[in-house]
Short mmCIF file of N, CA, C and O in Angstrom, two decimals:
data_model
loop_
_atom_site.label_atom_id
_atom_site.label_comp_id
_atom_site.label_asym_id
_atom_site.label_seq_id
_atom_site.Cartn_x
_atom_site.Cartn_y
_atom_site.Cartn_z
N MET A 1 0.73 -1.30 0.25
CA MET A 1 -0.28 0.30 -0.40
C MET A 1 0.82 1.33 0.04
O MET A 1 2.11 1.06 0.70
N SER A 2 0.55 2.21 -0.76
CA SER A 2 0.96 3.56 -0.64
C SER A 2 1.49 4.20 0.87
O SER A 2 0.57 3.50 2.02
N GLU A 3 1.85 5.19 0.84
CA GLU A 3 2.19 5.68 2.19
C GLU A 3 0.42 7.14 2.35
O GLU A 3 0.55 7.02 3.69
N GLN A 4 0.14 7.16 1.16
CA GLN A 4 -1.10 7.55 1.43
C GLN A 4 -2.27 6.73 1.90
O GLN A 4 -3.44 7.36 2.07
N THR A 5 -2.05 5.87 2.23
CA THR A 5 -3.32 4.67 2.27
C THR A 5 -3.18 4.81 4.04
O THR A 5 -2.08 4.37 4.55
N LYS A 6 -4.60 4.88 4.32
CA LYS A 6 -4.32 4.83 5.95
C LYS A 6 -5.36 3.82 6.36
O LYS A 6 -6.58 4.07 5.86
N LEU A 7 -5.12 3.11 7.14
CA LEU A 7 -6.31 2.28 7.79
C LEU A 7 -6.68 2.35 8.96
O LEU A 7 -6.19 2.86 9.73
N LEU A 8 -8.18 2.21 9.09
CA LEU A 8 -8.68 2.55 9.76
C LEU A 8 -9.23 1.23 10.83
O LEU A 8 -9.62 0.27 10.56
N THR A 9 -9.31 1.35 12.55
CA THR A 9 -9.70 0.69 12.78
C THR A 9 -11.49 0.47 12.80
O THR A 9 -11.84 1.68 12.49
N LEU A 10 -12.12 -0.24 13.63
CA LEU A 10 -13.38 -0.43 13.82
C LEU A 10 -13.82 1.06 14.33
O LEU A 10 -14.93 1.69 13.77
N SER A 11 -13.37 1.20 15.38
CA SER A 11 -13.68 2.23 16.36
C SER A 11 -13.60 3.67 15.48
O SER A 11 -14.37 4.72 15.94
N GLN A 12 -12.19 3.57 14.92
CA GLN A 12 -11.56 4.80 14.21
C GLN A 12 -12.62 5.19 12.87
O GLN A 12 -13.10 6.39 12.44
N ALA A 13 -13.42 4.09 12.17
CA ALA A 13 -14.25 4.46 10.89
C ALA A 13 -15.32 5.06 11.49
O ALA A 13 -16.12 5.39 10.95
N ALA A 14 -15.88 4.44 12.45
CA ALA A 14 -17.09 4.90 13.20
C ALA A 14 -17.40 5.77 13.67
O ALA A 14 -17.95 6.75 13.10
N ASN A 15 -15.95 6.71 14.13
CA ASN A 15 -15.91 7.80 14.19
C ASN A 15 -15.62 9.04 13.07
O ASN A 15 -16.15 10.02 12.56
N TYR A 16 -15.27 8.18 11.89
CA TYR A 16 -14.93 8.79 10.84
C TYR A 16 -16.46 9.01 10.18
O TYR A 16 -16.70 10.14 9.54
N LEU A 17 -17.58 8.05 9.86
CA LEU A 17 -18.35 8.14 9.36
C LEU A 17 -19.47 8.74 10.57
O LEU A 17 -20.90 8.68 9.97
N GLY A 18 -19.21 9.01 11.76
CA GLY A 18 -20.38 9.86 12.59
C GLY A 18 -21.42 8.43 13.09
O GLY A 18 -22.56 9.17 13.09
N CYS A 19 -20.65 7.10 12.89
CA CYS A 19 -21.60 6.55 13.63
C CYS A 19 -21.45 5.45 14.84
O CYS A 19 -20.19 5.87 15.17
N ASN A 20 -22.35 4.67 15.30
CA ASN A 20 -22.07 3.78 16.07
C ASN A 20 -21.30 2.68 16.21
O ASN A 20 -21.37 2.05 14.81
N PRO A 21 -19.89 2.35 16.33
CA PRO A 21 -19.02 1.17 15.87
C PRO A 21 -20.00 0.17 15.99
O PRO A 21 -19.61 -0.58 14.63
N GLU A 22 -20.98 -0.49 16.43
CA GLU A 22 -21.72 -1.92 16.31
C GLU A 22 -22.28 -1.57 14.82
O GLU A 22 -22.90 -2.64 14.02
N THR A 23 -23.02 -0.39 14.58
CA THR A 23 -23.55 -0.26 13.59
C THR A 23 -22.46 -0.40 12.33
O THR A 23 -23.11 -1.21 10.97
N VAL A 24 -21.98 0.17 12.24
CA VAL A 24 -20.50 0.01 11.43
C VAL A 24 -19.91 -1.12 10.85
O VAL A 24 -19.69 -2.05 9.76
N ARG A 25 -19.71 -1.94 12.19
CA ARG A 25 -19.66 -3.59 11.89
C ARG A 25 -20.93 -4.32 11.51
O ARG A 25 -20.51 -5.17 10.62
N ARG A 26 -21.68 -3.93 11.83
CA ARG A 26 -23.11 -4.93 10.63
C ARG A 26 -23.15 -4.22 9.81
O ARG A 26 -23.36 -5.25 8.64
N HIS A 27 -22.84 -3.18 8.71
CA HIS A 27 -23.20 -2.78 7.84
C HIS A 27 -21.66 -3.64 6.86
O HIS A 27 -21.76 -3.91 5.92
N ALA A 28 -20.27 -3.69 7.62
CA ALA A 28 -19.28 -4.26 7.06
C ALA A 28 -19.70 -5.54 6.89
O ALA A 28 -19.20 -6.29 6.07
N GLN A 29 -20.10 -6.24 7.97
CA GLN A 29 -20.63 -7.70 7.77
C GLN A 29 -21.31 -8.10 6.44
O GLN A 29 -21.44 -9.05 5.86
N ALA A 30 -22.49 -6.91 6.40
CA ALA A 30 -23.19 -6.90 5.57
C ALA A 30 -22.66 -6.97 4.24
O ALA A 30 -23.62 -7.11 3.11
N GLY A 31 -21.69 -6.00 4.11
CA GLY A 31 -21.23 -5.84 2.68
C GLY A 31 -21.51 -4.43 2.26
O GLY A 31 -21.58 -4.36 1.25
N LYS A 32 -22.11 -4.17 3.19
CA LYS A 32 -22.67 -2.58 2.46
C LYS A 32 -21.52 -1.42 2.63
O LYS A 32 -21.82 -0.28 2.17
N ILE A 33 -20.66 -1.57 3.66
CA ILE A 33 -19.45 -0.63 3.91
C ILE A 33 -18.27 -1.56 3.47
O ILE A 33 -17.93 -2.24 3.81
N PRO A 34 -17.29 -0.61 2.80
CA PRO A 34 -16.04 -1.25 2.03
C PRO A 34 -15.27 -1.76 3.25
O PRO A 34 -14.89 -0.92 4.33
N ALA A 35 -14.78 -3.19 3.52
CA ALA A 35 -14.23 -3.43 4.85
C ALA A 35 -13.61 -4.82 4.65
O ALA A 35 -13.90 -5.37 3.81
N ALA A 36 -12.33 -5.23 5.36
CA ALA A 36 -12.18 -6.25 5.19
C ALA A 36 -11.59 -7.30 6.85
O ALA A 36 -11.44 -6.19 7.47
N LYS A 37 -11.97 -8.08 7.02
CA LYS A 37 -11.86 -8.83 8.34
C LYS A 37 -10.68 -9.25 8.53
O LYS A 37 -10.64 -10.62 7.46
N LEU A 38 -9.68 -9.29 9.42
CA LEU A 38 -8.46 -9.82 9.44
C LEU A 38 -8.38 -10.58 10.45
O LEU A 38 -7.92 -9.61 11.96
N GLY A 39 -8.53 -12.04 10.61
CA GLY A 39 -8.73 -12.51 12.10
C GLY A 39 -10.10 -11.87 12.80
O GLY A 39 -11.08 -11.80 12.18
N ARG A 40 -9.51 -11.42 13.78
CA ARG A 40 -10.98 -10.88 15.02
C ARG A 40 -11.49 -9.38 14.48
O ARG A 40 -12.27 -8.46 14.94
N LYS A 41 -10.66 -8.31 13.76
CA LYS A 41 -10.79 -7.18 13.73
C LYS A 41 -10.99 -7.21 12.24
O LYS A 41 -10.24 -7.40 11.27
N TRP A 42 -11.79 -6.11 12.32
CA TRP A 42 -12.45 -4.72 11.10
C TRP A 42 -11.44 -4.28 10.53
O TRP A 42 -11.38 -3.54 11.63
N VAL A 43 -10.90 -3.73 9.27
CA VAL A 43 -10.09 -2.99 9.32
C VAL A 43 -10.81 -2.27 7.84
O VAL A 43 -11.02 -2.60 6.92
N PHE A 44 -10.71 -1.19 7.74
CA PHE A 44 -11.22 0.03 6.98
C PHE A 44 -10.10 0.84 6.35
O PHE A 44 -9.15 1.36 7.29
N ILE A 45 -10.40 1.10 4.99
CA ILE A 45 -9.49 2.21 4.09
C ILE A 45 -9.69 3.30 4.27
O ILE A 45 -11.42 3.59 3.71
N GLU A 46 -9.28 4.66 4.53
CA GLU A 46 -10.29 6.09 4.88
C GLU A 46 -10.36 6.28 3.55
O GLU A 46 -11.60 6.52 2.84
N GLN A 47 -10.09 6.05 2.51
CA GLN A 47 -10.37 6.40 1.10
C GLN A 47 -11.41 5.53 0.71
O GLN A 47 -12.10 6.26 -0.24
N ASP A 48 -11.59 4.38 1.10
CA ASP A 48 -13.12 3.19 0.41
C ASP A 48 -14.10 3.92 1.48
O ASP A 48 -14.75 3.76 0.56
N LEU A 49 -13.51 4.27 2.62
CA LEU A 49 -15.01 5.07 3.50
C LEU A 49 -15.43 6.27 2.56
O LEU A 49 -16.40 6.50 2.61
N ALA A 50 -14.58 7.38 2.55
CA ALA A 50 -14.71 8.49 1.64
C ALA A 50 -15.39 8.44 0.12
O ALA A 50 -16.31 9.04 0.17
N GLN A 51 -15.27 7.38 -0.11
CA GLN A 51 -15.87 6.81 -1.55
C GLN A 51 -17.37 6.35 -1.27
O GLN A 51 -18.11 6.84 -2.07
N PHE A 52 -17.13 5.95 0.03
CA PHE A 52 -18.53 5.42 -0.48
C PHE A 52 -19.79 6.08 0.18
O PHE A 52 -20.97 6.22 -0.20
N LEU A 53 -19.24 6.94 1.17
CA LEU A 53 -19.61 8.68 1.28
C LEU A 53 -20.17 8.86 0.15
O LEU A 53 -21.40 9.81 0.01
N ARG A 54 -19.07 9.79 -0.52
CA ARG A 54 -19.48 10.04 -2.20
C ARG A 54 -20.80 9.24 -2.68
O ARG A 54 -21.57 9.76 -3.01
N ASN A 55 -20.69 8.03 -2.54
CA ASN A 55 -22.05 7.59 -3.52
C ASN A 55 -23.17 7.46 -2.99
O ASN A 55 -24.13 7.31 -3.69
N GLN A 56 -23.21 7.84 -1.61
CA GLN A 56 -24.12 8.11 -0.99
C GLN A 56 -25.12 9.42 -1.28
O GLN A 56 -26.36 9.50 -0.83
N TYR A 57 -24.08 10.36 -1.89
CA TYR A 57 -24.42 11.55 -2.48
C TYR A 57 -26.19 11.24 -3.15
O TYR A 57 -25.82 10.48 -3.93
N SER A 58 -26.92 12.25 -3.40
CA SER A 58 -28.28 12.42 -3.97
C SER A 58 -27.54 12.05 -5.21
O SER A 58 -26.36 12.90 -6.42
N THR A 59 -28.47 11.45 -6.25
CA THR A 59 -27.55 11.42 -7.85
C THR A 59 -28.39 12.72 -8.54
O THR A 59 -29.28 12.95 -8.15
N PRO A 60 -27.58 12.79 -10.08
CA PRO A 60 -27.56 13.51 -10.49
C PRO A 60 -29.22 13.68 -10.62
O PRO A 60 -29.78 14.63 -11.44
N GLU A 61 -29.50 12.33 -11.75
CA GLU A 61 -30.81 12.04 -12.12
C GLU A 61 -32.21 12.62 -11.23
O GLU A 61 -33.43 12.95 -11.70
N SER A 62 -31.71 13.08 -10.06
CA SER A 62 -32.93 13.09 -8.94
C SER A 62 -33.06 14.47 -8.78
O SER A 62 -34.07 15.23 -8.23
N VAL A 63 -32.18 15.74 -9.45
CA VAL A 63 -32.82 17.19 -9.87
C VAL A 63 -32.92 17.22 -10.90
O VAL A 63 -32.52 16.83 -12.16
N VAL A 64 -34.15 18.25 -10.95
CA VAL A 64 -35.15 18.29 -12.14
C VAL A 64 -35.08 19.74 -12.41
O VAL A 64 -35.18 20.72 -11.38
N GLN A 65 -34.46 20.23 -14.04
CA GLN A 65 -34.80 21.64 -14.15
C GLN A 65 -35.97 22.37 -14.10
O GLN A 65 -36.99 21.56 -15.26
N VAL A 66 -36.31 23.07 -13.79
CA VAL A 66 -38.09 23.76 -13.67
C VAL A 66 -37.97 24.85 -14.38
O VAL A 66 -37.27 26.11 -13.67
N VAL A 67 -38.91 25.05 -15.58
CA VAL A 67 -38.46 26.15 -16.18
C VAL A 67 -39.92 27.20 -15.88
O VAL A 67 -41.22 26.38 -16.37
N ASP A 68 -39.59 28.55 -15.86
CA ASP A 68 -41.04 29.10 -15.54
C ASP A 68 -41.21 29.93 -17.06
O ASP A 68 -40.54 29.62 -17.59
N ASN A 69 -42.31 30.19 -17.44
CA ASN A 69 -42.75 31.24 -18.43
C ASN A 69 -42.00 32.15 -18.35
O ASN A 69 -41.69 33.12 -19.40
N ASN A 70 -41.51 32.85 -17.37
CA ASN A 70 -40.55 34.08 -16.97
C ASN A 70 -39.27 33.75 -17.67
O ASN A 70 -39.05 34.96 -17.45
N GLU A 71 -39.18 32.64 -17.96
CA GLU A 71 -37.69 32.23 -17.94
C GLU A 71 -36.74 32.18 -16.97
O GLU A 71 -35.34 32.22 -17.17
N GLU A 72 -37.41 31.92 -15.86
CA GLU A 72 -36.43 31.85 -15.10
C GLU A 72 -36.22 30.64 -14.70
O GLU A 72 -37.43 29.64 -15.05
N SER A 73 -35.47 30.18 -14.10
CA SER A 73 -34.63 28.56 -14.40
C SER A 73 -34.76 28.47 -12.63
O SER A 73 -33.72 29.19 -12.22
N SER A 74 -34.81 27.13 -12.18
CA SER A 74 -34.86 26.66 -10.72
C SER A 74 -34.39 25.07 -10.57
O SER A 74 -34.88 24.49 -11.28
N LEU A 75 -33.82 24.65 -9.55
CA LEU A 75 -33.50 23.64 -9.74
C LEU A 75 -34.64 22.79 -8.57
O LEU A 75 -35.16 23.56 -7.21
N CYS A 76 -35.21 21.71 -8.71
CA CYS A 76 -36.07 21.24 -7.60
C CYS A 76 -35.94 19.52 -7.29
O CYS A 76 -35.44 18.77 -8.40
N GLN A 77 -35.80 19.53 -6.05
CA GLN A 77 -34.85 18.25 -6.01
C GLN A 77 -36.57 17.26 -5.97
O GLN A 77 -37.28 17.16 -5.29
N SER A 78 -36.49 16.20 -7.13
CA SER A 78 -37.39 15.20 -6.48
C SER A 78 -37.22 14.18 -5.42
O SER A 78 -36.08 13.77 -4.42
N ILE A 79 -38.27 13.43 -5.13
CA ILE A 79 -38.19 12.34 -3.93
C ILE A 79 -38.02 11.36 -5.15
O ILE A 79 -38.99 10.78 -5.71
N SER A 80 -37.18 10.51 -4.97
CA SER A 80 -36.97 9.09 -5.55
C SER A 80 -38.12 8.01 -4.67
O SER A 80 -37.69 7.66 -3.53
N GLU A 81 -38.98 7.54 -5.64
CA GLU A 81 -39.94 6.62 -4.82
C GLU A 81 -39.64 5.17 -5.21
O GLU A 81 -39.58 4.91 -6.59
N THR A 82 -39.92 4.49 -4.53
CA THR A 82 -40.19 2.86 -5.09
C THR A 82 -41.36 2.40 -4.81
O THR A 82 -41.93 2.95 -3.87
N THR A 83 -42.15 1.63 -5.95
CA THR A 83 -42.92 1.15 -5.68
C THR A 83 -43.24 -0.64 -5.29
O THR A 83 -42.28 -1.16 -6.50
N SER A 84 -43.77 -1.42 -4.58
CA SER A 84 -43.44 -2.78 -4.45
C SER A 84 -44.83 -2.98 -5.98
O SER A 84 -45.28 -2.73 -6.57
N GLY A 85 -43.98 -4.12 -6.32
CA GLY A 85 -44.68 -5.08 -7.70
C GLY A 85 -45.77 -5.30 -7.67
O GLY A 85 -46.59 -6.23 -8.38
N GLY A 86 -46.64 -5.61 -6.52
CA GLY A 86 -47.60 -6.34 -5.75
C GLY A 86 -47.61 -7.41 -5.45
O GLY A 86 -46.68 -7.57 -4.85
N GLN A 87 -48.40 -8.00 -5.02
CA GLN A 87 -48.58 -9.40 -4.15
C GLN A 87 -48.82 -10.18 -4.98
O GLN A 87 -49.38 -10.61 -5.45
N ASN A 88 -47.89 -11.25 -4.74
CA ASN A 88 -47.60 -12.61 -5.10
C ASN A 88 -48.45 -13.40 -4.80
O ASN A 88 -49.08 -13.40 -3.54
N SER A 89 -48.92 -14.81 -5.71
CA SER A 89 -50.05 -15.25 -4.84
C SER A 89 -49.09 -16.43 -3.84
O SER A 89 -47.90 -16.69 -4.20
N LEU A 90 -49.98 -16.79 -3.34
CA LEU A 90 -49.12 -18.45 -2.55
C LEU A 90 -48.25 -19.24 -3.16
O LEU A 90 -47.78 -19.74 -2.92
N HIS A 91 -48.90 -19.71 -3.94
CA HIS A 91 -48.77 -20.98 -4.99
C HIS A 91 -47.79 -20.44 -6.06
O HIS A 91 -46.75 -21.11 -5.96
N GLN A 92 -47.37 -19.28 -6.49
CA GLN A 92 -46.35 -18.62 -6.57
C GLN A 92 -44.84 -18.36 -6.09
O GLN A 92 -44.31 -19.12 -6.24
N THR A 93 -45.34 -18.31 -4.81
CA THR A 93 -44.22 -17.98 -3.78
C THR A 93 -43.51 -19.41 -3.24
O THR A 93 -42.88 -19.13 -3.79
N GLU A 94 -44.91 -20.27 -3.41
CA GLU A 94 -44.42 -22.03 -2.77
C GLU A 94 -43.45 -22.12 -3.84
O GLU A 94 -42.67 -23.27 -3.64
N THR A 95 -43.99 -22.28 -5.15
CA THR A 95 -43.36 -22.66 -6.31
C THR A 95 -42.10 -22.32 -6.36
O THR A 95 -41.20 -23.14 -6.97
N GLU A 96 -42.04 -20.96 -6.37
CA GLU A 96 -40.66 -20.05 -6.65
C GLU A 96 -39.53 -20.59 -5.41
O GLU A 96 -38.39 -21.44 -5.97
N TYR A 97 -39.96 -20.58 -4.28
CA TYR A 97 -38.85 -21.29 -2.95
C TYR A 97 -38.75 -22.53 -3.07
O TYR A 97 -37.50 -22.75 -3.34
N ASN A 98 -39.77 -23.69 -3.53
CA ASN A 98 -39.15 -24.93 -4.00
C ASN A 98 -38.22 -25.36 -5.17
O ASN A 98 -37.36 -26.20 -5.01
N ALA A 99 -38.66 -24.01 -6.30
CA ALA A 99 -37.49 -24.11 -7.38
C ALA A 99 -36.11 -24.23 -6.94
O ALA A 99 -35.21 -24.43 -7.08
N LEU A 100 -36.22 -22.85 -5.80
CA LEU A 100 -34.68 -22.16 -5.17
C LEU A 100 -33.94 -23.40 -4.44
O LEU A 100 -33.05 -23.43 -4.38
N LEU A 101 -34.91 -24.56 -3.91
CA LEU A 101 -33.82 -25.64 -2.77
C LEU A 101 -34.17 -26.61 -3.85
O LEU A 101 -33.42 -27.82 -3.16
N GLY A 102 -34.51 -26.85 -5.01
CA GLY A 102 -34.60 -27.83 -5.64
C GLY A 102 -35.59 -28.66 -5.28
O GLY A 102 -35.13 -30.15 -5.02
N LEU A 103 -36.25 -28.73 -4.65
CA LEU A 103 -37.51 -29.54 -3.87
C LEU A 103 -38.43 -30.19 -5.20
O LEU A 103 -38.65 -29.27 -6.28
N LYS A 104 -39.02 -31.58 -5.20
CA LYS A 104 -39.89 -31.53 -6.36
C LYS A 104 -41.16 -31.55 -6.09
O LYS A 104 -41.27 -31.76 -4.57
N THR A 105 -42.13 -30.43 -6.59
CA THR A 105 -43.49 -30.82 -5.97
C THR A 105 -44.15 -30.93 -7.00
O THR A 105 -44.29 -31.35 -8.02
N ASP A 106 -45.44 -31.37 -6.23
CA ASP A 106 -46.74 -32.14 -7.22
C ASP A 106 -47.44 -30.29 -7.46
O ASP A 106 -47.87 -29.80 -6.64
N ASN A 107 -47.88 -30.62 -9.03
CA ASN A 107 -48.19 -29.08 -9.65
C ASN A 107 -49.59 -29.24 -9.03
O ASN A 107 -50.35 -28.58 -9.67
N THR A 108 -50.37 -30.37 -8.59
CA THR A 108 -51.69 -30.28 -8.71
C THR A 108 -52.44 -30.15 -7.54
O THR A 108 -51.61 -30.21 -6.58
N ARG A 109 -53.10 -29.11 -7.28
CA ARG A 109 -53.73 -28.66 -6.61
C ARG A 109 -55.16 -28.49 -6.40
O ARG A 109 -56.12 -28.51 -7.10
#
């Protein structure tokens, strides 16, 4: 690693991110935060955490240009919403679950 690469412990990374160490550990374990586990300790690269934070910023697509008839323009922040795809039937969910587990099923109901 270069001289500029700074390694952080779990508590240092939590302080850097302004989070509780336990929250940082859970996110690292889930792969949400870039980290490596060496033995029993988590290690973070400061540059990776900075990039992680940058990736959390609002995306340019969420900013919409609003043009008024008076030829004034302003930026308007949109809200990113996601909608669910609806409800799956119990039979469909059961079939998908069995297919993932490789279970043989009787398709007659």
